[in-house]
Short mmCIF file of C-alpha atoms in Angstrom, two decimals:
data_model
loop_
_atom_site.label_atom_id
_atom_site.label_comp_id
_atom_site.label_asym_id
_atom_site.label_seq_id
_atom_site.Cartn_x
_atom_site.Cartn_y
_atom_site.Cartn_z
CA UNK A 1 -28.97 -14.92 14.35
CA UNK A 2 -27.39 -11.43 14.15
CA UNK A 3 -23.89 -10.43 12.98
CA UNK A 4 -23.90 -6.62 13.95
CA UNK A 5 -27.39 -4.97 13.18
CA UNK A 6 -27.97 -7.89 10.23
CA UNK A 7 -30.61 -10.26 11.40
CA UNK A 8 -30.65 -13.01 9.32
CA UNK A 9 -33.52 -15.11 10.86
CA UNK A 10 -33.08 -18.63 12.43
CA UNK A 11 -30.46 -21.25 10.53
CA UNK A 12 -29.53 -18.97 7.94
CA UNK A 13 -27.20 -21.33 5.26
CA UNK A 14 -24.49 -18.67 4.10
CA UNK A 15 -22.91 -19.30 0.44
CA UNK A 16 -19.01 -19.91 1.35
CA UNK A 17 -16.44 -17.21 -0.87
CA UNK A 18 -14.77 -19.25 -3.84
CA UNK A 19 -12.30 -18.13 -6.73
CA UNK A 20 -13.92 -18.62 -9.82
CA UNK A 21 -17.23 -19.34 -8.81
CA UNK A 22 -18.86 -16.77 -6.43
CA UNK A 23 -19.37 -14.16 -9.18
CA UNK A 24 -22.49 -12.22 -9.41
CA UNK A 25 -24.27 -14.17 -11.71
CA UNK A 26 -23.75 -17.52 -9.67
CA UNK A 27 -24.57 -15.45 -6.43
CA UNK A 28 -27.82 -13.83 -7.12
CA UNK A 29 -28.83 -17.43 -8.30
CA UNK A 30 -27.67 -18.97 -4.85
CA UNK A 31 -29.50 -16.01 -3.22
CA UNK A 32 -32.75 -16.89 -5.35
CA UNK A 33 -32.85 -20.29 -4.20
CA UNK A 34 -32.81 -19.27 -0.41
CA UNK A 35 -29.10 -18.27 0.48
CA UNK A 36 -29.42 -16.13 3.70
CA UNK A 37 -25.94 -14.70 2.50
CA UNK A 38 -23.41 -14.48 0.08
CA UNK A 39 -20.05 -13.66 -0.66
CA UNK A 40 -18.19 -12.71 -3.54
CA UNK A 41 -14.49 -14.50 -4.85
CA UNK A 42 -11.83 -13.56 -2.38
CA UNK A 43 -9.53 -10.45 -2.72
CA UNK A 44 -6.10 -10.31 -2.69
CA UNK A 45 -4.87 -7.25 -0.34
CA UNK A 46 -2.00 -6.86 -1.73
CA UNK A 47 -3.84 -6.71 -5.29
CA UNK A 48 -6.35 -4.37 -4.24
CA UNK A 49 -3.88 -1.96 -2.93
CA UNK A 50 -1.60 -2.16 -6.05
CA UNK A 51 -4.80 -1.47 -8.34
CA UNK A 52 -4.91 -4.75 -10.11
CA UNK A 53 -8.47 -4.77 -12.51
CA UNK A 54 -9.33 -7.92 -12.57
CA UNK A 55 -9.02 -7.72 -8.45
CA UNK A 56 -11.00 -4.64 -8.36
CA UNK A 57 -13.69 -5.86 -10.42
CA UNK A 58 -14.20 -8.60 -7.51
CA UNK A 59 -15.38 -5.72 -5.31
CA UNK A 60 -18.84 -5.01 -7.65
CA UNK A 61 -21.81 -6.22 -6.00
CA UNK A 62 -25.60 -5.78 -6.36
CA UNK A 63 -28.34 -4.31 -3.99
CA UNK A 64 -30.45 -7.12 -5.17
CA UNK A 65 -27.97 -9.47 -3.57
CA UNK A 66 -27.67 -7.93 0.09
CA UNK A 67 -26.91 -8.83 2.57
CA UNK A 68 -23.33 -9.82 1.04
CA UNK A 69 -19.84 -9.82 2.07
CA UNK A 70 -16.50 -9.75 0.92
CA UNK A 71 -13.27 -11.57 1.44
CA UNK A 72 -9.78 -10.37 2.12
CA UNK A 73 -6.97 -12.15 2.62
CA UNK A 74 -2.72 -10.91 3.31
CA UNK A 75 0.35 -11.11 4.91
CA UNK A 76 0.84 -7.61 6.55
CA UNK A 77 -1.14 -5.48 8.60
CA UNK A 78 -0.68 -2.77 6.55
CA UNK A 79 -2.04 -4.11 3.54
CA UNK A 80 -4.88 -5.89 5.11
CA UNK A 81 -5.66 -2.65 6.95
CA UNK A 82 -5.85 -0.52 3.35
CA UNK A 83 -7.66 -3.17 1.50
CA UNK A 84 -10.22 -3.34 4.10
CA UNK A 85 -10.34 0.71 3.84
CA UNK A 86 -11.14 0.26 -0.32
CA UNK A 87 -13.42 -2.73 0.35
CA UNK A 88 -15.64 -0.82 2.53
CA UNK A 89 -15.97 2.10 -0.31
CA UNK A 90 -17.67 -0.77 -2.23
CA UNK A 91 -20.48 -1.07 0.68
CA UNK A 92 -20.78 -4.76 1.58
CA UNK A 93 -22.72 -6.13 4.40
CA UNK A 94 -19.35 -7.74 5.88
CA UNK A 95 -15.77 -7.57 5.53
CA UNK A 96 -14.49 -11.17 6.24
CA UNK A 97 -10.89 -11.85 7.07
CA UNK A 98 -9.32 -14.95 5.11
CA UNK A 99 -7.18 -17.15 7.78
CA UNK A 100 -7.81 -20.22 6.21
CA UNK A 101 -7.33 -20.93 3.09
CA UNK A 102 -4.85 -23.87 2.81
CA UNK A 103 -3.55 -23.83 -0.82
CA UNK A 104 -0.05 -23.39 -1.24
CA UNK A 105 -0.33 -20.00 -3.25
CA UNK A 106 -1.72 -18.53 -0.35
CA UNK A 107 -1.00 -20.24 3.01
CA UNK A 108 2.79 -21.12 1.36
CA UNK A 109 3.01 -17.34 1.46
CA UNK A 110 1.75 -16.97 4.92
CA UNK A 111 -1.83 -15.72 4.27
CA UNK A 112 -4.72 -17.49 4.56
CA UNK A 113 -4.28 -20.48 6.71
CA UNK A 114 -0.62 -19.78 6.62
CA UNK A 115 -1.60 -17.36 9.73
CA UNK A 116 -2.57 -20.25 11.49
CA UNK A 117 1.38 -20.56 12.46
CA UNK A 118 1.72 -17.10 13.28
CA UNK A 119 -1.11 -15.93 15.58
CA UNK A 120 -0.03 -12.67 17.01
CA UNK A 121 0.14 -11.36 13.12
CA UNK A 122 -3.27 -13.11 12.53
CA UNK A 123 -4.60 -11.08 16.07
CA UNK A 124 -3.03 -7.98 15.16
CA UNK A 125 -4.50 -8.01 11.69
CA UNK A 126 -7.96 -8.72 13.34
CA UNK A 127 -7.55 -5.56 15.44
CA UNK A 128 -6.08 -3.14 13.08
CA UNK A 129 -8.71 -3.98 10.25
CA UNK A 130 -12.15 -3.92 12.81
CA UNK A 131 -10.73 -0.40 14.11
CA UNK A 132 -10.09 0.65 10.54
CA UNK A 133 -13.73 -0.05 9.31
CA UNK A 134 -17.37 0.59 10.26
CA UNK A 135 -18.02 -2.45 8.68
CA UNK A 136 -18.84 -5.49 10.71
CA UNK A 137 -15.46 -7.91 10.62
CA UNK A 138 -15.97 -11.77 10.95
CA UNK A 139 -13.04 -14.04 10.33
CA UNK A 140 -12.85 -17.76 8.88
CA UNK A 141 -10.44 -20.17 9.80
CA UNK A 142 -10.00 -23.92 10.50
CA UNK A 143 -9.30 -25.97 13.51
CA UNK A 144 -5.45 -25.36 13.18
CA UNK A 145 -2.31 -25.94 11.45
CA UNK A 146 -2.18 -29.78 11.49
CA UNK A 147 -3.95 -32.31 14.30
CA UNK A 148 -0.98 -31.63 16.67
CA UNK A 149 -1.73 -27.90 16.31
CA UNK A 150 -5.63 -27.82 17.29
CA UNK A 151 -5.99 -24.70 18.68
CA UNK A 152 -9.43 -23.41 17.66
CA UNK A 153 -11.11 -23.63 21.09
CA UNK A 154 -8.60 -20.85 22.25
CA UNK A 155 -8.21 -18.97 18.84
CA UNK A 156 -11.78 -18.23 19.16
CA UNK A 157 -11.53 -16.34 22.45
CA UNK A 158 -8.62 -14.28 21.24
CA UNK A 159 -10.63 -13.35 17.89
CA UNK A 160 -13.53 -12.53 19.71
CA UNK A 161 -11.60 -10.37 21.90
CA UNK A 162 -10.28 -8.46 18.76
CA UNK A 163 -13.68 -6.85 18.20
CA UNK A 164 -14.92 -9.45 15.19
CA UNK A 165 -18.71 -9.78 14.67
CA UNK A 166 -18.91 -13.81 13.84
CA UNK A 167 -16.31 -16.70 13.44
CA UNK A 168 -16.58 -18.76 10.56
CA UNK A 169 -14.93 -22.54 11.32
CA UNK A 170 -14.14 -24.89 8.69
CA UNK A 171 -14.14 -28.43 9.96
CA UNK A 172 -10.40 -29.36 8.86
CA UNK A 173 -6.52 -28.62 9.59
CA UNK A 174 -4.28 -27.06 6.92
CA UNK A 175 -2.65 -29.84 6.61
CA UNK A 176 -5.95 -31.78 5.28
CA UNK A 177 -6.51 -29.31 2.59
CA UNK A 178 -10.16 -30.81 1.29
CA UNK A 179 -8.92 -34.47 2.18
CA UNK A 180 -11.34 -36.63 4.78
CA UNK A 181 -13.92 -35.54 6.60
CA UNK A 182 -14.41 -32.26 8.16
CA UNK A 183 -14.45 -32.25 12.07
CA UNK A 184 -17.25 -30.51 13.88
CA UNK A 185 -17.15 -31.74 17.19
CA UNK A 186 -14.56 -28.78 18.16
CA UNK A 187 -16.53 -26.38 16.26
CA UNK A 188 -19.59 -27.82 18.69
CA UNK A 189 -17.08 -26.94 21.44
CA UNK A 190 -16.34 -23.72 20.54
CA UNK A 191 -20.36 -22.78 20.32
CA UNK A 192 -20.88 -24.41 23.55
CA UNK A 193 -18.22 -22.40 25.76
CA UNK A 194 -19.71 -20.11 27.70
CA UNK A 195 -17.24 -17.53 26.93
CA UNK A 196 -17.97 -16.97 23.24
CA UNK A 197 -20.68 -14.87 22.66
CA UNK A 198 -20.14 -13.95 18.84
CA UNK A 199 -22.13 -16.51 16.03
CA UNK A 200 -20.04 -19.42 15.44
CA UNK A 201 -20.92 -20.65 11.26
CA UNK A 202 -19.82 -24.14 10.60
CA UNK A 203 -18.17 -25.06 7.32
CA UNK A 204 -16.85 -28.40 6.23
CA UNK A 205 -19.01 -31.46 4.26
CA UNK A 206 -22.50 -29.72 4.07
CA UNK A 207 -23.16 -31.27 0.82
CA UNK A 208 -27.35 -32.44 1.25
CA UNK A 209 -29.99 -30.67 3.84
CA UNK A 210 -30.04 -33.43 6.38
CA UNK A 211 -26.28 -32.82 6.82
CA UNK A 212 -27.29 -29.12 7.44
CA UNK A 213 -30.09 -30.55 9.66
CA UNK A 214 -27.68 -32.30 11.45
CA UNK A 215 -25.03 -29.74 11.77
CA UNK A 216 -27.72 -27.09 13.44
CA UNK A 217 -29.41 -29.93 15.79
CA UNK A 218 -25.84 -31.73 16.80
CA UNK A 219 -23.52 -29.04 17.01
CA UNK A 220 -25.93 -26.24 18.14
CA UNK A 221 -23.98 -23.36 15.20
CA UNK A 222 -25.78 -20.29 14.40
CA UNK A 223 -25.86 -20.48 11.23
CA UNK A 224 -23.64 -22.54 8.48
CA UNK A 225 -21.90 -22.21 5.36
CA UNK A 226 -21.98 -24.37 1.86
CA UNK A 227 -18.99 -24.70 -0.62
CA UNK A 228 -18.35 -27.20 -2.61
CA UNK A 229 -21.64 -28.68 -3.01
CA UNK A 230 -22.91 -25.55 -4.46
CA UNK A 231 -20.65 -26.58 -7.59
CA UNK A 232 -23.55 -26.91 -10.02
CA UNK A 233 -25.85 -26.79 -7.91
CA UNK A 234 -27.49 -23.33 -6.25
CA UNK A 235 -30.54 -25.25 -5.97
CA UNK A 236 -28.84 -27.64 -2.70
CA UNK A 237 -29.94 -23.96 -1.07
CA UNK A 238 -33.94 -24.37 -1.63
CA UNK A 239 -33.29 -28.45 -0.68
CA UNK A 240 -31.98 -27.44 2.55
CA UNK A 241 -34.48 -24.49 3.65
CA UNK A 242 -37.40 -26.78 2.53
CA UNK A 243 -36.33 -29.29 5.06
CA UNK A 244 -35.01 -26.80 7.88
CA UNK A 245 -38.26 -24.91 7.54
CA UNK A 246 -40.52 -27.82 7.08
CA UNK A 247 -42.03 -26.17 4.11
CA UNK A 248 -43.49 -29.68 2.26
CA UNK A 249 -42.24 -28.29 -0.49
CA UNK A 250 -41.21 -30.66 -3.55
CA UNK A 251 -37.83 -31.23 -4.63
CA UNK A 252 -37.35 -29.41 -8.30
CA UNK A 253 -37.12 -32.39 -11.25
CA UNK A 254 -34.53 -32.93 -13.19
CA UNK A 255 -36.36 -30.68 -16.05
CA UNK A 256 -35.99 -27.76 -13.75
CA UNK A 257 -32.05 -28.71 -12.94
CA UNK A 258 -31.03 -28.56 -16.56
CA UNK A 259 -33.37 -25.04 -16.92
CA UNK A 260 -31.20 -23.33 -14.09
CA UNK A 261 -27.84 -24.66 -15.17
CA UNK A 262 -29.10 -23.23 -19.01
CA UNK A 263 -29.94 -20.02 -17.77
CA UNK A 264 -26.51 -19.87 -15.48
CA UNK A 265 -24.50 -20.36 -19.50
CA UNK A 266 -26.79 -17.41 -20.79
CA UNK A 267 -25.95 -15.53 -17.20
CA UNK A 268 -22.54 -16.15 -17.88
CA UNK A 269 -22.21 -15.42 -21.69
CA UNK A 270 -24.55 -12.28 -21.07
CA UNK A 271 -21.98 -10.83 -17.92
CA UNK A 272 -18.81 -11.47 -19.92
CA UNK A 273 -18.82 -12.79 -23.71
CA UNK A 274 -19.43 -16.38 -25.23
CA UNK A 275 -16.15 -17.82 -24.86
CA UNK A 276 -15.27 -17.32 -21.48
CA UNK A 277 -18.98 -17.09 -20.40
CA UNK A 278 -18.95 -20.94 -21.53
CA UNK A 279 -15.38 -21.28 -19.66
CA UNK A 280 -16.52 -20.07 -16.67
CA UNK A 281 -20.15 -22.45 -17.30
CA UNK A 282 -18.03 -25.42 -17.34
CA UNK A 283 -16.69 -26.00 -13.83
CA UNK A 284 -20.56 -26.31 -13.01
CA UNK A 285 -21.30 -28.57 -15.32
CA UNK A 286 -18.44 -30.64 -15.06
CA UNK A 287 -19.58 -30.93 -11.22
CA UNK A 288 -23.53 -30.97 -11.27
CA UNK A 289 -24.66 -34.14 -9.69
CA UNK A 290 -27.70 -34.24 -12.30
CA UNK A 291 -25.59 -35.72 -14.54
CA UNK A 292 -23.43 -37.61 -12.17
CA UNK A 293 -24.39 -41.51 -12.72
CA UNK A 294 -25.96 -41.24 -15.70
CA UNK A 295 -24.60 -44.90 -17.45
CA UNK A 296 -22.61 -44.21 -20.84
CA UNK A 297 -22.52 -40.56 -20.28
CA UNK A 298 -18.76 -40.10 -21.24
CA UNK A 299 -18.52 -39.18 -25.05
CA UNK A 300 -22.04 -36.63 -23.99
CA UNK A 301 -20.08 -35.13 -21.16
CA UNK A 302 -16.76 -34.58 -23.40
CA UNK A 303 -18.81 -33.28 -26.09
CA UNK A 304 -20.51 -31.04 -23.26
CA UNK A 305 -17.47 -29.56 -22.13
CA UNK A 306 -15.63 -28.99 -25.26
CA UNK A 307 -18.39 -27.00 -27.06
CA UNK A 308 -17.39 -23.54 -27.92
CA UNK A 309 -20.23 -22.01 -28.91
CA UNK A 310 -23.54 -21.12 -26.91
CA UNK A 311 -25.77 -22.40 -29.48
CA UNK A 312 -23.24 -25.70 -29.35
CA UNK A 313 -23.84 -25.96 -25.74
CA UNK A 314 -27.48 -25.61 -25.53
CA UNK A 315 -27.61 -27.95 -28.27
CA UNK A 316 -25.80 -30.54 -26.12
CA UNK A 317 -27.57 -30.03 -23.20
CA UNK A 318 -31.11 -30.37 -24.48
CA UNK A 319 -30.08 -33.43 -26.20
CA UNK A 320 -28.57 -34.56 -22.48
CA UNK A 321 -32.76 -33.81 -21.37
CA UNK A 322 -33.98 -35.58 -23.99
CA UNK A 323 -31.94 -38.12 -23.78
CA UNK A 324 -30.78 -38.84 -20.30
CA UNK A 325 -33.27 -36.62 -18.04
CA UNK A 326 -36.76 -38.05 -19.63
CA UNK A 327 -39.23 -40.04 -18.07
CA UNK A 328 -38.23 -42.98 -19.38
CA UNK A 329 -34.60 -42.84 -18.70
CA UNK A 330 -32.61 -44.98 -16.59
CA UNK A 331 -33.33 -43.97 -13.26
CA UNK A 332 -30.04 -42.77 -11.13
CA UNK A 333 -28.78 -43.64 -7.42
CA UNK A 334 -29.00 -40.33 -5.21
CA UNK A 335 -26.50 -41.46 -3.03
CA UNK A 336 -24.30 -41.49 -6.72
CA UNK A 337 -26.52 -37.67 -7.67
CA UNK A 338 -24.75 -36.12 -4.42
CA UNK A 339 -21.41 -37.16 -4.43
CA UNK A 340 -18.78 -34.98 -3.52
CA UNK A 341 -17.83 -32.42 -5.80
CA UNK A 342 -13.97 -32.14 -7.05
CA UNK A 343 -11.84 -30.10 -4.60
CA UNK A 344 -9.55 -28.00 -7.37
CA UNK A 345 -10.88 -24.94 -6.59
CA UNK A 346 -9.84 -22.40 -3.96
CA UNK A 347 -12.58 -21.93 -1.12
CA UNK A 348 -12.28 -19.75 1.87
#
């Protein structure tokens, strides 16, 4: 599968742009473990053009983690056009366009998937920003506005038609936000018309590698994209290559969880400084499913995610391995291991 001159192999699994959670540290580790690309939080347009540091800082990336992309997301043409000008001064791989992110801070505003109820804006963005940039431009949206509203099948012609490189779909209307389960029989139907000839990614519920299986053998995608389930856990990427690729390879023990979510803390701590480095730690370890199941794990997983010092931490967490993780401990349901991760943060 190609998007512009990138060739990215056959069933490449693409990490999925999150706020607080697709820095570099948590990318290069998602590339390690197989990710065929990813992409870093998504940029405000109107923050980029005013300046704002902390949005500006979103823009660093690493050769070592190519091919990535980055995601913009606005209101106006203008500003989408003149972020997408700065972004491609940072030299990503892709500049995605953000029409479908459903939170209220953003679609309430009319971005994101608050373009779903405007299309000619959302079509005239697409045009402006792929003739502004030498960049390949790829969009993600969702199925529509609400289940009344399903308009996908159609948006994807138009968007195509604007000059974009790939269409990312995400399983779900606006209106479901993360709630139920992700739809990917129209995303099927938009790979299977014989008018689209741009890679269609699905997005929505890939949370184990024989839902990824199933996604490239029932719905014939190009390639698809993982969210959520990467929430303390970069390692679902190797899970899902070994079994798309057939590799044999063995699944990584519990040991070797705890190692990568230790060395993601020192990542973290390292990058910024201890306190937030720990802040930032916590989301994944308040969502790992290695320690999801685990019977009278509250007062370990409070003490886990109050601790305020590194050393703490690490303290807690090889006392977690000795104590919950060992051979000899109680052994834990994988259907309970993979449960869904919380939906509180933004994705898109």
């Amino acid at each position: 599968m190609k998007i512009g001159e990138i060739d990215f192999g056959r069933r490449p699994v693409f990490l999925a742009p999150m706020e607080d959670v697709t820095d570099i540290g948590f990318r290069l580790m998602c590339k390690r473990f197989g990710a065929s690309m990813v992409y870093t939080e998504f940029v405000s347009a109107e923050a980029l053009v005013r300046d704002v540091a902390s949005t500006v800082r979103k823009l660093q990336i690493s050769d070592v983690e190519r091919p990535v992309g980055i995601q913009i997301y606005g209101r106006t043409v203008e500003a989408m056009v003149d972020a997408a000008r700065i972004v491609e001064q940072a030299g990503p791989d892709v500049i995605d366009l953000n029409f479908g992110c459903p939170v209220k801070k953003v679609a309430g505003k009319g971005a994101g998937a608050g373009m779903l109820q405007n299309i000619p804006l959302m079509l005239e963005i697409t045009r402006e920003v792929v003739k502004a940039v030498n960049v390949p431009v790829t969009v993600k949206t969702r199925l529509g506005w609400n289940h009344e509203q399903l308009i996908i099948t159609e948006l994807a012609e138009q968007l195509q038609d604007c000059g974009i490189k790939a269409l990312t779909i995400h399983g779900r209307t606006r209106s479901q936000m993360y709630t139920g389960e992700a739809d990917w029989t129209l995303i099927g139907e938009v790979k299977r018309n014989p008018r689209i000839h741009i890679p269609i990614i699905g997005n929505g519920d890939i949370t184990s590698a024989e839902k990824a299986f199933d996604a490239f053998n029932s719905f014939g995608v190009d390639a698809i994209m993982v969210g959520r389930a990467t929430f303390g856990c970069p390692w679902i990427f190797k899970d899902i290559r070994d079994v798309l690729d057939e590799t044999g390879a063995k699944p990584l023990t519990s040991d070797e969880k705890l190692d990568i979510l230790e060395e993601l803390l020192r990542i973290n701590v390292e990058r910024i400084d201890e306190q937030r480095g720990i802040l930032h730690t916590r989301r994944h370890l308040a969502a790992t499913p290695l320690f999801k199941g685990i019977p009278n794990f509250r007062p370990t997983r409070i003490a886990m995610l109050r601790a305020t010092t590194m050393e703490e931490l690490l303290g807690i967490m090889e006392h977690i391995r000795e104590t919950y993780l060992s051979p000899s401990s109680p052994s834990l349901s994988e259907d309970v291991r993979n449960a869904a991760p919380p939906s509180d943060i933004l994705i898109e």
